[in-house]
mmCIF file of C-alpha atoms and ligand atoms in Angstrom:
data_model
loop_
_atom_site.group_PDB
_atom_site.id
_atom_site.type_symbol
_atom_site.label_atom_id
_atom_site.label_comp_id
_atom_site.label_asym_id
_atom_site.label_seq_id
_atom_site.Cartn_x
_atom_site.Cartn_y
_atom_site.Cartn_z
ATOM 1 C CA MET A 83 44.704 160.510 -155.109
ATOM 2 C CA ASN A 84 47.324 161.347 -157.695
ATOM 3 C CA ARG A 85 47.246 159.958 -161.198
ATOM 4 C CA ARG A 86 49.892 157.304 -160.647
ATOM 5 C CA SER A 87 48.085 155.680 -157.728
ATOM 6 C CA THR A 88 44.815 155.713 -159.693
ATOM 7 C CA VAL A 89 46.469 153.788 -162.500
ATOM 8 C CA ALA A 90 47.964 151.363 -159.990
ATOM 9 C CA SER A 91 44.609 150.686 -158.378
ATOM 10 C CA VAL A 92 42.983 150.130 -161.783
ATOM 11 C CA ILE A 93 45.671 147.583 -162.586
ATOM 12 C CA ALA A 94 45.159 145.887 -159.223
ATOM 13 C CA LEU A 95 41.408 145.753 -159.839
ATOM 14 C CA THR A 96 41.870 144.283 -163.313
ATOM 15 C CA ALA A 97 44.204 141.636 -161.923
ATOM 16 C CA SER A 98 41.737 140.599 -159.249
ATOM 17 C CA LEU A 99 38.961 140.359 -161.848
ATOM 18 C CA ALA A 100 41.171 138.143 -163.986
ATOM 19 C CA LEU A 101 41.831 135.878 -161.015
ATOM 20 C CA ALA A 102 38.104 135.701 -160.357
ATOM 21 C CA GLY A 103 37.463 134.799 -163.997
ATOM 22 C CA CYS A 104 36.090 131.359 -163.301
ATOM 23 C CA SER A 105 33.975 132.264 -160.320
ATOM 24 C CA SER A 106 30.252 132.621 -160.565
ATOM 25 C CA ASP A 107 29.878 136.187 -159.352
ATOM 26 C CA GLY A 108 28.333 137.019 -162.726
ATOM 27 C CA LEU A 109 29.389 140.625 -162.477
ATOM 28 C CA SER A 110 32.025 140.445 -165.161
ATOM 29 C CA GLY A 111 33.243 138.352 -168.013
ATOM 30 C CA SER A 112 31.520 137.041 -171.071
ATOM 31 C CA PRO A 113 29.648 133.819 -171.697
ATOM 32 C CA GLU A 114 31.574 130.791 -172.993
ATOM 33 C CA LEU A 115 29.059 128.425 -174.495
ATOM 34 C CA LYS A 116 29.285 124.780 -175.462
ATOM 35 C CA VAL A 117 26.479 122.532 -176.612
ATOM 36 C CA SER A 118 26.211 118.827 -175.776
ATOM 37 C CA GLY A 119 23.741 115.970 -175.749
ATOM 38 C CA ALA A 120 21.677 117.239 -178.682
ATOM 39 C CA PHE A 121 19.006 115.001 -180.219
ATOM 40 C CA MET A 122 15.624 114.958 -181.898
ATOM 41 C CA PRO A 123 13.186 112.097 -181.325
ATOM 42 C CA GLN A 124 11.902 110.900 -184.687
ATOM 43 C CA PRO A 125 8.582 112.673 -185.217
ATOM 44 C CA VAL A 126 5.494 110.457 -185.349
ATOM 45 C CA GLY A 127 2.244 111.438 -186.992
ATOM 46 C CA ALA A 128 1.909 115.217 -187.014
ATOM 47 C CA ASP A 129 4.370 117.371 -188.919
ATOM 48 C CA MET A 130 6.039 118.658 -185.795
ATOM 49 C CA ALA A 131 9.098 117.690 -183.835
ATOM 50 C CA ALA A 132 10.993 118.632 -180.704
ATOM 51 C CA GLY A 133 14.697 119.119 -180.113
ATOM 52 C CA PHE A 134 16.686 118.731 -176.908
ATOM 53 C CA LEU A 135 20.195 119.709 -175.872
ATOM 54 C CA THR A 136 22.283 121.222 -173.112
ATOM 55 C CA VAL A 137 24.047 124.560 -173.366
ATOM 56 C CA GLN A 138 26.940 124.787 -170.917
ATOM 57 C CA ASN A 139 28.276 128.177 -169.973
ATOM 58 C CA THR A 140 31.762 128.148 -168.466
ATOM 59 C CA GLY A 141 32.114 131.918 -168.716
ATOM 60 C CA GLY A 142 31.550 134.550 -166.065
ATOM 61 C CA GLY A 143 28.709 136.243 -167.933
ATOM 62 C CA ALA A 144 25.129 135.128 -168.435
ATOM 63 C CA ASP A 145 23.550 134.775 -171.861
ATOM 64 C CA LYS A 146 20.147 133.942 -173.326
ATOM 65 C CA LEU A 147 19.021 131.537 -176.018
ATOM 66 C CA THR A 148 16.747 133.745 -178.097
ATOM 67 C CA SER A 149 15.912 131.775 -181.241
ATOM 68 C CA VAL A 150 16.621 128.714 -183.358
ATOM 69 C CA THR A 151 16.687 128.330 -187.126
ATOM 70 C CA SER A 152 16.899 125.274 -189.393
ATOM 71 C CA ASP A 153 16.341 124.255 -192.991
ATOM 72 C CA ILE A 154 13.664 121.745 -191.997
ATOM 73 C CA SER A 155 11.192 124.348 -190.733
ATOM 74 C CA ASP A 156 10.454 128.058 -190.957
ATOM 75 C CA ASP A 157 8.376 127.845 -187.805
ATOM 76 C CA ILE A 158 10.706 127.109 -184.909
ATOM 77 C CA THR A 159 10.051 128.380 -181.405
ATOM 78 C CA ILE A 160 11.333 127.655 -177.936
ATOM 79 C CA HIS A 161 8.865 126.217 -175.435
ATOM 80 C CA GLU A 162 8.638 125.579 -171.748
ATOM 81 C CA SER A 163 6.365 122.943 -170.235
ATOM 82 C CA LYS A 164 4.135 123.830 -167.340
ATOM 83 C CA ASP A 165 1.349 121.696 -165.896
ATOM 84 C CA GLN A 166 1.552 119.274 -168.836
ATOM 85 C CA LYS A 167 1.084 122.146 -171.288
ATOM 86 C CA MET A 168 3.710 123.810 -173.362
ATOM 87 C CA GLN A 169 3.984 127.457 -174.135
ATOM 88 C CA LYS A 170 6.253 129.656 -176.178
ATOM 89 C CA VAL A 171 8.864 131.736 -174.398
ATOM 90 C CA LYS A 172 10.891 134.698 -175.654
ATOM 91 C CA ALA A 173 14.202 133.401 -174.351
ATOM 92 C CA PHE A 174 15.858 130.878 -172.069
ATOM 93 C CA ASP A 175 18.499 131.989 -169.588
ATOM 94 C CA VAL A 176 21.946 130.460 -169.879
ATOM 95 C CA PRO A 177 23.330 131.373 -166.442
ATOM 96 C CA ALA A 178 26.965 132.323 -165.917
ATOM 97 C CA ASP A 179 28.961 129.273 -164.898
ATOM 98 C CA GLY A 180 25.841 127.161 -165.311
ATOM 99 C CA GLU A 181 23.769 125.462 -167.962
ATOM 100 C CA LEU A 182 20.511 125.493 -169.828
ATOM 101 C CA ASP A 183 18.910 122.052 -170.023
ATOM 102 C CA LEU A 184 16.382 121.255 -172.695
ATOM 103 C CA GLU A 185 15.014 117.816 -171.878
ATOM 104 C CA ARG A 186 11.967 115.644 -172.355
ATOM 105 C CA GLY A 187 9.043 116.805 -170.281
ATOM 106 C CA GLY A 188 10.589 120.248 -169.890
ATOM 107 C CA ASN A 189 12.000 123.018 -172.001
ATOM 108 C CA HIS A 190 12.439 122.200 -175.679
ATOM 109 C CA ILE A 191 12.882 123.471 -179.198
ATOM 110 C CA MET A 192 9.634 123.161 -181.164
ATOM 111 C CA PHE A 193 9.657 122.554 -184.896
ATOM 112 C CA MET A 194 6.299 123.096 -186.602
ATOM 113 C CA LYS A 195 5.245 122.614 -190.233
ATOM 114 C CA LEU A 196 8.167 120.331 -191.027
ATOM 115 C CA LYS A 197 9.261 120.537 -194.652
ATOM 116 C CA GLN A 198 10.523 116.984 -194.419
ATOM 117 C CA LYS A 199 10.198 114.359 -191.711
ATOM 118 C CA PRO A 200 13.554 113.397 -190.276
ATOM 119 C CA LYS A 201 14.080 109.672 -189.756
ATOM 120 C CA GLN A 202 16.059 107.829 -187.117
ATOM 121 C CA GLY A 203 19.752 107.827 -188.045
ATOM 122 C CA GLU A 204 19.579 111.125 -189.912
ATOM 123 C CA LYS A 205 20.830 114.440 -188.619
ATOM 124 C CA VAL A 206 19.102 117.783 -188.410
ATOM 125 C CA THR A 207 21.245 120.891 -188.396
ATOM 126 C CA VAL A 208 20.070 123.857 -186.393
ATOM 127 C CA GLU A 209 21.546 127.212 -185.556
ATOM 128 C CA LEU A 210 21.158 128.487 -182.015
ATOM 129 C CA ARG A 211 21.082 132.246 -181.605
ATOM 130 C CA PHE A 212 21.999 134.008 -178.420
ATOM 131 C CA GLU A 213 21.667 137.467 -176.982
ATOM 132 C CA LYS A 214 25.433 137.927 -176.618
ATOM 133 C CA SER A 215 27.366 134.977 -178.012
ATOM 134 C CA ASP A 216 27.811 134.211 -181.694
ATOM 135 C CA PRO A 217 25.343 131.726 -183.180
ATOM 136 C CA ILE A 218 26.238 128.050 -182.713
ATOM 137 C CA LYS A 219 25.513 125.396 -185.340
ATOM 138 C CA VAL A 220 24.475 122.072 -183.845
ATOM 139 C CA GLU A 221 23.679 118.701 -185.397
ATOM 140 C CA LEU A 222 20.807 116.867 -183.769
ATOM 141 C CA PRO A 223 20.990 113.124 -184.380
ATOM 142 C CA VAL A 224 17.493 111.763 -184.941
ATOM 143 C CA LYS A 225 16.711 109.037 -182.388
ATOM 144 C CA GLU A 226 13.834 106.628 -181.867
ATOM 145 C CA PRO A 227 10.591 108.379 -180.856
ATOM 146 C CA THR A 228 10.863 107.335 -177.188
ATOM 147 C CA TYR A 229 14.570 108.123 -176.746
ATOM 148 C CA ASN A 230 15.243 109.722 -173.372
ATOM 149 C CA PRO A 231 18.868 109.726 -172.215
ATOM 150 C CA GLU A 232 19.907 109.823 -168.576
ATOM 151 C CA LYS A 233 21.615 113.095 -167.835
ATOM 152 C CA HIS A 234 24.987 113.310 -166.090
HETATM 153 CU CU1 CU B 551 6.408 122.613 -177.711
#
């Protein structure tokens, strides 16, 4: 193969990858993240709270939610729920062309040792950190303690 045809085939390959940009093959592309549906039920009693949201990924590359920070707590972890118990995880997958759902009874953000107790109607700002994407700042509106929206 001479040099010219190599260049031509590279260009052809690049073009086909660009056309496949929105497919879910996951082999190429970078994550494109968007957060929606964020909320925090008003904490009752103990000085802990949970946060819920959806991270949509419209990109062709997978990402991971690795940590969360906020002014209201220095002890924030991400938890999954299994058999009615919750446990800390290192990261949540945000699949290419898919979404990560944090919802009541399932995966959630866990705020411990709250510095102040957010009340219904207030907003809590958090920063989501990802393996690949830039951090995303999200405002969680504080809802009544039993709030549980229907998804989709
Ligand atoms: Cu938890």
